[in-house]
PDB file of C-alpha atoms in Angstrom:
ATOM      1  CA  MET A  27     -13.827  -0.142  29.564  1.00  0.00           C
ATOM      2  CA  ARG A  28     -12.590   0.610  33.083  1.00  0.00           C
ATOM      3  CA  LEU A  29     -13.886   3.309  35.427  1.00  0.00           C
ATOM      4  CA  THR A  30     -11.882   4.460  38.461  1.00  0.00           C
ATOM      5  CA  THR A  31     -13.221   7.000  40.944  1.00  0.00           C
ATOM      6  CA  VAL A  32      -9.987   8.838  41.690  1.00  0.00           C
ATOM      7  CA  GLY A  33     -11.531  11.574  43.843  1.00  0.00           C
ATOM      8  CA  THR A  34     -14.953  11.249  45.462  1.00  0.00           C
ATOM      9  CA  GLY A  35     -15.021  14.377  47.601  1.00  0.00           C
ATOM     10  CA  ASN A  36     -15.849  18.036  47.152  1.00  0.00           C
ATOM     11  CA  ALA A  37     -15.127  21.431  48.679  1.00  0.00           C
ATOM     12  CA  ALA A  38     -15.053  20.009  52.224  1.00  0.00           C
ATOM     13  CA  PRO A  39     -11.477  18.912  53.063  1.00  0.00           C
ATOM     14  CA  SER A  40     -11.392  15.232  53.960  1.00  0.00           C
ATOM     15  CA  PRO A  41      -8.659  12.805  55.062  1.00  0.00           C
ATOM     16  CA  ARG A  42     -10.247  10.123  52.839  1.00  0.00           C
ATOM     17  CA  ARG A  43     -11.523  11.963  49.797  1.00  0.00           C
ATOM     18  CA  VAL A  44      -9.869  14.419  47.429  1.00  0.00           C
ATOM     19  CA  ASN A  45     -11.886  16.594  45.049  1.00  0.00           C
ATOM     20  CA  ALA A  46     -13.764  15.292  42.033  1.00  0.00           C
ATOM     21  CA  GLY A  47     -11.936  13.251  39.402  1.00  0.00           C
ATOM     22  CA  HIS A  48     -12.883  10.058  37.570  1.00  0.00           C
ATOM     23  CA  LEU A  49     -10.882   8.092  35.006  1.00  0.00           C
ATOM     24  CA  VAL A  50     -12.291   6.109  32.080  1.00  0.00           C
ATOM     25  CA  GLU A  51      -9.859   3.839  30.219  1.00  0.00           C
ATOM     26  CA  ALA A  52     -10.579   2.083  26.931  1.00  0.00           C
ATOM     27  CA  GLY A  53      -8.069   0.925  24.346  1.00  0.00           C
ATOM     28  CA  GLN A  54      -5.368   3.596  24.142  1.00  0.00           C
ATOM     29  CA  THR A  55      -7.634   6.317  25.532  1.00  0.00           C
ATOM     30  CA  ARG A  56      -7.368   7.683  29.079  1.00  0.00           C
ATOM     31  CA  LEU A  57     -10.174  10.157  29.803  1.00  0.00           C
ATOM     32  CA  LEU A  58     -10.113  12.044  33.112  1.00  0.00           C
ATOM     33  CA  MET A  59     -13.520  13.520  33.950  1.00  0.00           C
ATOM     34  CA  ASP A  60     -13.009  16.527  36.238  1.00  0.00           C
ATOM     35  CA  CYS A  61      -9.717  17.376  37.890  1.00  0.00           C
ATOM     36  CA  GLY A  62     -10.217  19.010  41.271  1.00  0.00           C
ATOM     37  CA  SER A  63      -7.656  19.616  44.004  1.00  0.00           C
ATOM     38  CA  GLY A  64      -5.695  16.538  45.018  1.00  0.00           C
ATOM     39  CA  VAL A  65      -6.625  14.431  41.992  1.00  0.00           C
ATOM     40  CA  VAL A  66      -3.167  14.406  40.392  1.00  0.00           C
ATOM     41  CA  HIS A  67      -1.400  13.323  43.576  1.00  0.00           C
ATOM     42  CA  ARG A  68      -4.173  10.786  44.295  1.00  0.00           C
ATOM     43  CA  MET A  69      -3.498   9.200  40.900  1.00  0.00           C
ATOM     44  CA  ALA A  70       0.137   8.799  41.920  1.00  0.00           C
ATOM     45  CA  THR A  71      -0.945   7.266  45.249  1.00  0.00           C
ATOM     46  CA  LEU A  72      -3.208   4.798  43.434  1.00  0.00           C
ATOM     47  CA  GLY A  73      -0.530   3.821  40.925  1.00  0.00           C
ATOM     48  CA  ILE A  74      -2.429   5.350  38.002  1.00  0.00           C
ATOM     49  CA  ASP A  75      -0.195   6.450  35.147  1.00  0.00           C
ATOM     50  CA  TRP A  76      -1.120  10.154  35.022  1.00  0.00           C
ATOM     51  CA  ARG A  77       1.416  10.602  32.218  1.00  0.00           C
ATOM     52  CA  ALA A  78      -0.765   8.505  29.896  1.00  0.00           C
ATOM     53  CA  ILE A  79      -3.910  10.644  30.124  1.00  0.00           C
ATOM     54  CA  THR A  80      -5.049  11.603  26.624  1.00  0.00           C
ATOM     55  CA  HIS A  81      -8.219  13.606  27.355  1.00  0.00           C
ATOM     56  CA  VAL A  82      -9.529  15.739  30.223  1.00  0.00           C
ATOM     57  CA  ALA A  83     -13.266  16.550  30.373  1.00  0.00           C
ATOM     58  CA  ILE A  84     -14.560  19.038  32.928  1.00  0.00           C
ATOM     59  CA  THR A  85     -18.236  19.279  33.812  1.00  0.00           C
ATOM     60  CA  HIS A  86     -18.296  22.859  35.134  1.00  0.00           C
ATOM     61  CA  PHE A  87     -15.989  25.541  36.446  1.00  0.00           C
ATOM     62  CA  HIS A  88     -16.196  25.213  40.230  1.00  0.00           C
ATOM     63  CA  TYR A  89     -12.803  24.931  41.911  1.00  0.00           C
ATOM     64  CA  ASP A  90     -13.371  21.453  43.332  1.00  0.00           C
ATOM     65  CA  HIS A  91     -13.675  20.172  39.756  1.00  0.00           C
ATOM     66  CA  THR A  92     -10.956  22.180  37.988  1.00  0.00           C
ATOM     67  CA  LEU A  93      -8.099  23.393  40.193  1.00  0.00           C
ATOM     68  CA  ASP A  94      -5.759  20.474  39.452  1.00  0.00           C
ATOM     69  CA  VAL A  95      -5.854  21.102  35.703  1.00  0.00           C
ATOM     70  CA  PRO A  96      -2.790  23.398  35.980  1.00  0.00           C
ATOM     71  CA  THR A  97      -1.172  20.876  38.343  1.00  0.00           C
ATOM     72  CA  LEU A  98      -1.601  18.146  35.726  1.00  0.00           C
ATOM     73  CA  PHE A  99      -0.228  20.325  32.918  1.00  0.00           C
ATOM     74  CA  TYR A 100       2.786  21.275  35.066  1.00  0.00           C
ATOM     75  CA  ALA A 101       3.385  17.626  35.989  1.00  0.00           C
ATOM     76  CA  TRP A 102       3.519  16.727  32.302  1.00  0.00           C
ATOM     77  CA  VAL A 103       6.264  19.302  31.779  1.00  0.00           C
ATOM     78  CA  TYR A 104       8.241  19.524  35.013  1.00  0.00           C
ATOM     79  CA  GLY A 105       7.395  16.258  36.768  1.00  0.00           C
ATOM     80  CA  VAL A 106       8.646  13.719  34.248  1.00  0.00           C
ATOM     81  CA  LEU A 107      11.596  13.187  31.915  1.00  0.00           C
ATOM     82  CA  PRO A 108      11.437  13.390  29.020  1.00  0.00           C
ATOM     83  CA  ARG A 109       8.732  16.057  29.035  1.00  0.00           C
ATOM     84  CA  ARG A 110       5.391  15.225  27.510  1.00  0.00           C
ATOM     85  CA  ALA A 111       5.257  15.461  23.718  1.00  0.00           C
ATOM     86  CA  GLU A 112       1.959  13.674  23.053  1.00  0.00           C
ATOM     87  CA  PRO A 113      -1.131  15.792  22.352  1.00  0.00           C
ATOM     88  CA  VAL A 114      -3.918  16.215  24.886  1.00  0.00           C
ATOM     89  CA  THR A 115      -7.541  17.228  24.345  1.00  0.00           C
ATOM     90  CA  LEU A 116      -9.388  19.300  26.931  1.00  0.00           C
ATOM     91  CA  ILE A 117     -13.182  18.955  26.728  1.00  0.00           C
ATOM     92  CA  GLY A 118     -15.718  21.100  28.544  1.00  0.00           C
ATOM     93  CA  PRO A 119     -18.796  23.291  28.275  1.00  0.00           C
ATOM     94  CA  PRO A 120     -18.757  26.612  26.414  1.00  0.00           C
ATOM     95  CA  GLY A 121     -16.364  28.917  28.227  1.00  0.00           C
ATOM     96  CA  THR A 122     -13.679  26.255  28.772  1.00  0.00           C
ATOM     97  CA  GLU A 123     -11.120  27.990  26.579  1.00  0.00           C
ATOM     98  CA  ALA A 124     -11.590  31.238  28.518  1.00  0.00           C
ATOM     99  CA  LEU A 125     -11.223  29.312  31.787  1.00  0.00           C
ATOM    100  CA  VAL A 126      -7.889  27.852  30.664  1.00  0.00           C
ATOM    101  CA  GLN A 127      -6.668  31.322  29.718  1.00  0.00           C
ATOM    102  CA  GLN A 128      -7.676  32.628  33.142  1.00  0.00           C
ATOM    103  CA  MET A 129      -5.858  29.762  34.863  1.00  0.00           C
ATOM    104  CA  GLY A 130      -2.745  30.582  32.869  1.00  0.00           C
ATOM    105  CA  ALA A 131      -3.007  34.235  33.804  1.00  0.00           C
ATOM    106  CA  LEU A 132      -3.264  33.287  37.469  1.00  0.00           C
ATOM    107  CA  VAL A 133       0.126  31.551  37.351  1.00  0.00           C
ATOM    108  CA  ALA A 134       1.603  33.939  34.766  1.00  0.00           C
ATOM    109  CA  ASP A 135       2.039  31.104  32.287  1.00  0.00           C
ATOM    110  CA  ASP A 136       0.296  29.876  29.153  1.00  0.00           C
ATOM    111  CA  LEU A 137      -1.004  26.374  29.887  1.00  0.00           C
ATOM    112  CA  CYS A 138      -1.441  25.693  26.175  1.00  0.00           C
ATOM    113  CA  ALA A 139       2.174  26.497  25.339  1.00  0.00           C
ATOM    114  CA  LYS A 140       3.966  23.799  27.293  1.00  0.00           C
ATOM    115  CA  GLY A 141       5.644  22.009  24.394  1.00  0.00           C
ATOM    116  CA  PHE A 142       2.870  19.564  23.513  1.00  0.00           C
ATOM    117  CA  PRO A 143      -0.251  20.123  21.377  1.00  0.00           C
ATOM    118  CA  VAL A 144      -3.404  21.082  23.303  1.00  0.00           C
ATOM    119  CA  ALA A 145      -6.816  20.965  21.629  1.00  0.00           C
ATOM    120  CA  ILE A 146      -9.828  22.462  23.388  1.00  0.00           C
ATOM    121  CA  ARG A 147     -13.289  21.177  22.453  1.00  0.00           C
ATOM    122  CA  GLU A 148     -16.297  22.978  23.875  1.00  0.00           C
ATOM    123  CA  LEU A 149     -19.480  20.900  23.999  1.00  0.00           C
ATOM    124  CA  ALA A 150     -22.916  22.462  24.130  1.00  0.00           C
ATOM    125  CA  HIS A 151     -25.967  20.523  25.295  1.00  0.00           C
ATOM    126  CA  GLY A 152     -26.623  17.581  22.974  1.00  0.00           C
ATOM    127  CA  SER A 153     -23.277  17.733  21.197  1.00  0.00           C
ATOM    128  CA  ALA A 154     -20.669  15.002  21.115  1.00  0.00           C
ATOM    129  CA  VAL A 155     -17.013  14.455  20.284  1.00  0.00           C
ATOM    130  CA  GLU A 156     -14.940  11.430  19.382  1.00  0.00           C
ATOM    131  CA  ALA A 157     -12.247  11.122  22.034  1.00  0.00           C
ATOM    132  CA  GLY A 158      -9.843   8.462  20.828  1.00  0.00           C
ATOM    133  CA  ASP A 159     -11.539   5.108  21.434  1.00  0.00           C
ATOM    134  CA  LEU A 160     -14.473   6.784  23.209  1.00  0.00           C
ATOM    135  CA  ARG A 161     -17.454   8.897  22.264  1.00  0.00           C
ATOM    136  CA  VAL A 162     -18.297  11.689  24.707  1.00  0.00           C
ATOM    137  CA  GLU A 163     -21.731  13.351  24.682  1.00  0.00           C
ATOM    138  CA  ALA A 164     -22.862  16.315  26.781  1.00  0.00           C
ATOM    139  CA  HIS A 165     -26.212  16.967  28.478  1.00  0.00           C
ATOM    140  CA  LYS A 166     -27.159  20.162  30.323  1.00  0.00           C
ATOM    141  CA  VAL A 167     -27.828  19.706  34.042  1.00  0.00           C
ATOM    142  CA  PRO A 168     -29.082  22.115  36.740  1.00  0.00           C
ATOM    143  CA  HIS A 169     -26.130  23.292  38.787  1.00  0.00           C
ATOM    144  CA  THR A 170     -24.303  26.272  37.271  1.00  0.00           C
ATOM    145  CA  ALA A 171     -25.032  28.073  34.024  1.00  0.00           C
ATOM    146  CA  GLU A 172     -22.441  25.991  32.181  1.00  0.00           C
ATOM    147  CA  SER A 173     -22.819  22.613  33.944  1.00  0.00           C
ATOM    148  CA  ILE A 174     -23.013  19.501  31.793  1.00  0.00           C
ATOM    149  CA  ALA A 175     -23.113  15.770  32.422  1.00  0.00           C
ATOM    150  CA  TYR A 176     -21.255  13.267  30.243  1.00  0.00           C
ATOM    151  CA  SER A 177     -22.172  10.028  28.530  1.00  0.00           C
ATOM    152  CA  VAL A 178     -19.047   8.054  27.624  1.00  0.00           C
ATOM    153  CA  THR A 179     -19.472   5.110  25.277  1.00  0.00           C
ATOM    154  CA  GLN A 180     -17.404   2.486  23.549  1.00  0.00           C
ATOM    155  CA  GLY A 181     -19.269  -0.031  21.478  1.00  0.00           C
ATOM    156  CA  GLY A 182     -22.225  -1.177  23.562  1.00  0.00           C
ATOM    157  CA  ARG A 183     -20.745   0.008  26.885  1.00  0.00           C
ATOM    158  CA  ARG A 184     -21.838   3.267  28.508  1.00  0.00           C
ATOM    159  CA  VAL A 185     -20.824   5.277  31.563  1.00  0.00           C
ATOM    160  CA  VAL A 186     -22.897   8.325  32.517  1.00  0.00           C
ATOM    161  CA  TYR A 187     -21.424  10.890  34.921  1.00  0.00           C
ATOM    162  CA  THR A 188     -23.661  13.564  36.410  1.00  0.00           C
ATOM    163  CA  GLY A 189     -20.949  15.982  37.473  1.00  0.00           C
ATOM    164  CA  ASP A 190     -22.689  18.291  39.934  1.00  0.00           C
ATOM    165  CA  THR A 191     -26.442  18.443  39.375  1.00  0.00           C
ATOM    166  CA  GLY A 192     -29.794  18.799  41.002  1.00  0.00           C
ATOM    167  CA  PRO A 193     -32.698  16.461  40.273  1.00  0.00           C
ATOM    168  CA  ASP A 194     -33.868  16.708  36.669  1.00  0.00           C
ATOM    169  CA  PRO A 195     -36.464  14.602  34.777  1.00  0.00           C
ATOM    170  CA  ALA A 196     -34.780  15.205  31.402  1.00  0.00           C
ATOM    171  CA  PHE A 197     -31.468  13.938  32.721  1.00  0.00           C
ATOM    172  CA  ARG A 198     -33.097  10.847  34.252  1.00  0.00           C
ATOM    173  CA  ALA A 199     -34.490   9.921  30.833  1.00  0.00           C
ATOM    174  CA  TRP A 200     -31.192  10.645  29.066  1.00  0.00           C
ATOM    175  CA  ALA A 201     -29.204   8.497  31.512  1.00  0.00           C
ATOM    176  CA  ALA A 202     -31.501   5.484  31.117  1.00  0.00           C
ATOM    177  CA  GLY A 203     -29.824   2.131  30.614  1.00  0.00           C
ATOM    178  CA  ALA A 204     -26.239   3.144  31.443  1.00  0.00           C
ATOM    179  CA  ASP A 205     -23.984   0.284  32.470  1.00  0.00           C
ATOM    180  CA  VAL A 206     -22.632   2.525  35.237  1.00  0.00           C
ATOM    181  CA  LEU A 207     -24.371   5.690  36.396  1.00  0.00           C
ATOM    182  CA  LEU A 208     -21.899   7.752  38.422  1.00  0.00           C
ATOM    183  CA  SER A 209     -23.998  10.224  40.352  1.00  0.00           C
ATOM    184  CA  GLU A 210     -23.251  12.902  42.872  1.00  0.00           C
ATOM    185  CA  CYS A 211     -24.884  12.377  46.292  1.00  0.00           C
ATOM    186  CA  SER A 212     -24.045  15.580  48.095  1.00  0.00           C
ATOM    187  CA  LEU A 213     -26.512  16.335  50.863  1.00  0.00           C
ATOM    188  CA  PRO A 214     -29.098  14.846  53.234  1.00  0.00           C
ATOM    189  CA  ARG A 215     -32.735  15.695  52.631  1.00  0.00           C
ATOM    190  CA  SER A 216     -32.661  18.161  55.543  1.00  0.00           C
ATOM    191  CA  MET A 217     -30.182  20.245  53.517  1.00  0.00           C
ATOM    192  CA  ALA A 218     -31.781  19.718  50.098  1.00  0.00           C
ATOM    193  CA  MET A 219     -31.293  22.326  47.376  1.00  0.00           C
ATOM    194  CA  PRO A 220     -32.143  22.382  43.653  1.00  0.00           C
ATOM    195  CA  THR A 221     -28.506  22.250  42.537  1.00  0.00           C
ATOM    196  CA  HIS A 222     -27.379  19.091  44.360  1.00  0.00           C
ATOM    197  CA  MET A 223     -28.655  15.546  44.912  1.00  0.00           C
ATOM    198  CA  THR A 224     -29.861  13.879  48.097  1.00  0.00           C
ATOM    199  CA  PRO A 225     -30.034  10.086  48.569  1.00  0.00           C
ATOM    200  CA  GLU A 226     -33.784  10.379  47.878  1.00  0.00           C
ATOM    201  CA  ASP A 227     -33.028  12.157  44.606  1.00  0.00           C
ATOM    202  CA  CYS A 228     -30.500   9.458  43.708  1.00  0.00           C
ATOM    203  CA  ALA A 229     -33.125   6.802  44.443  1.00  0.00           C
ATOM    204  CA  GLU A 230     -35.556   8.489  42.073  1.00  0.00           C
ATOM    205  CA  LEU A 231     -32.844   8.809  39.427  1.00  0.00           C
ATOM    206  CA  ALA A 232     -31.925   5.117  39.676  1.00  0.00           C
ATOM    207  CA  ALA A 233     -35.556   3.972  39.739  1.00  0.00           C
ATOM    208  CA  GLU A 234     -36.163   5.660  36.397  1.00  0.00           C
ATOM    209  CA  ALA A 235     -32.771   5.246  34.686  1.00  0.00           C
ATOM    210  CA  ARG A 236     -32.277   1.607  35.823  1.00  0.00           C
ATOM    211  CA  PRO A 237     -28.484   1.506  35.446  1.00  0.00           C
ATOM    212  CA  GLY A 238     -26.490  -1.683  35.645  1.00  0.00           C
ATOM    213  CA  VAL A 239     -24.669  -0.166  38.632  1.00  0.00           C
ATOM    214  CA  LEU A 240     -25.410   3.032  40.527  1.00  0.00           C
ATOM    215  CA  ALA A 241     -22.122   4.437  41.850  1.00  0.00           C
ATOM    216  CA  LEU A 242     -22.354   7.442  44.163  1.00  0.00           C
ATOM    217  CA  THR A 243     -19.735  10.142  44.697  1.00  0.00           C
ATOM    218  CA  HIS A 244     -19.260  13.780  45.835  1.00  0.00           C
ATOM    219  CA  PHE A 245     -20.281  13.207  49.457  1.00  0.00           C
ATOM    220  CA  TYR A 246     -20.380  16.158  51.846  1.00  0.00           C
ATOM    221  CA  PRO A 247     -19.841  15.040  55.478  1.00  0.00           C
ATOM    222  CA  PRO A 248     -23.501  15.445  56.603  1.00  0.00           C
ATOM    223  CA  VAL A 249     -24.785  12.978  54.002  1.00  0.00           C
ATOM    224  CA  GLU A 250     -22.358  10.274  55.096  1.00  0.00           C
ATOM    225  CA  GLY A 251     -24.322   9.956  58.334  1.00  0.00           C
ATOM    226  CA  GLU A 252     -27.435   8.921  56.386  1.00  0.00           C
ATOM    227  CA  ASP A 253     -28.510   5.372  55.533  1.00  0.00           C
ATOM    228  CA  ILE A 254     -27.826   5.985  51.856  1.00  0.00           C
ATOM    229  CA  ARG A 255     -28.120   2.345  50.812  1.00  0.00           C
ATOM    230  CA  GLY A 256     -31.394   1.901  52.694  1.00  0.00           C
ATOM    231  CA  ILE A 257     -32.922   5.038  51.177  1.00  0.00           C
ATOM    232  CA  ILE A 258     -32.002   3.979  47.662  1.00  0.00           C
ATOM    233  CA  ALA A 259     -33.141   0.369  48.218  1.00  0.00           C
ATOM    234  CA  SER A 260     -36.680   1.682  48.763  1.00  0.00           C
ATOM    235  CA  ARG A 261     -36.824   2.628  45.049  1.00  0.00           C
ATOM    236  CA  PHE A 262     -34.034   0.711  43.304  1.00  0.00           C
ATOM    237  CA  ASP A 263     -33.116  -2.958  43.692  1.00  0.00           C
ATOM    238  CA  GLY A 264     -29.934  -2.914  41.588  1.00  0.00           C
ATOM    239  CA  PRO A 265     -26.304  -2.762  42.720  1.00  0.00           C
ATOM    240  CA  VAL A 266     -25.320   0.413  44.612  1.00  0.00           C
ATOM    241  CA  VAL A 267     -21.740   1.471  45.320  1.00  0.00           C
ATOM    242  CA  LEU A 268     -20.753   4.231  47.727  1.00  0.00           C
ATOM    243  CA  ALA A 269     -17.543   4.997  45.894  1.00  0.00           C
ATOM    244  CA  GLU A 270     -14.267   5.685  47.658  1.00  0.00           C
ATOM    245  CA  ASP A 271     -11.114   7.154  46.164  1.00  0.00           C
ATOM    246  CA  GLY A 272      -9.614   4.306  44.143  1.00  0.00           C
ATOM    247  CA  TRP A 273     -12.773   2.239  43.607  1.00  0.00           C
ATOM    248  CA  PHE A 274     -12.895   0.786  40.103  1.00  0.00           C
ATOM    249  CA  THR A 275     -15.042  -1.409  37.917  1.00  0.00           C
ATOM    250  CA  GLU A 276     -14.538  -3.177  34.600  1.00  0.00           C
ATOM    251  CA  ILE A 277     -17.452  -2.814  32.157  1.00  0.00           C
ATOM    252  CA  GLU A 278     -17.655  -5.720  29.764  1.00  0.00           C
ATOM    253  CA  ASP A 279     -19.478  -5.917  26.449  1.00  0.00           C
ATOM    254  CA  GLY A 280     -23.005  -7.260  26.775  1.00  0.00           C
TER     255      GLY A 280
END
């Protein structure tokens, strides 16, 4: 299993970071988790074959996690010859189908009628779906009413992605033992709020969940001035990655 952090930014425009998007590859499956602005073009920059994506899973409906979904669908139709014919599955929390309809209405086009089969799977808290070679499970997190985190597994390998979340004891327990825990790290403690994570919150999460690797993403500019590694090292002695666009890791069995 391979994880690539395609976009590690958020709503704040950045010369280094596009909006949220993370790719998990296993076997013939290409699962893109979130698809915010800039993610599709960043995949092209990184040499990622965006044409081969089989599944898209969104964590919640904020623009910095969803706005490139129409861009991706249009690229599959108008940006490549021959046009896409292979099916794609769109995964998300309840309300995802309505969101896709609203996106289509915005551009006066039906995103699900582009000449290839589109399946939409809505996952409530605690539910799971088989996504090709991967199993994807959802867990409710405190951010928006619909926000979910994902656990992505193949065999004994597991990636957990927080999406956007605030600190949550139930999530810390659920994420325990992940090979890679991909967590948002949005704000410094001076700007703390219940719907986002600070480095101190990430330290507490890692101390309890004990992942093989803690990879951090979704940095707003103020938090990048903090000693994130030092704060986390006070609670967690495992590997910590401050992910950049294009960072990747291979997750081996065992």
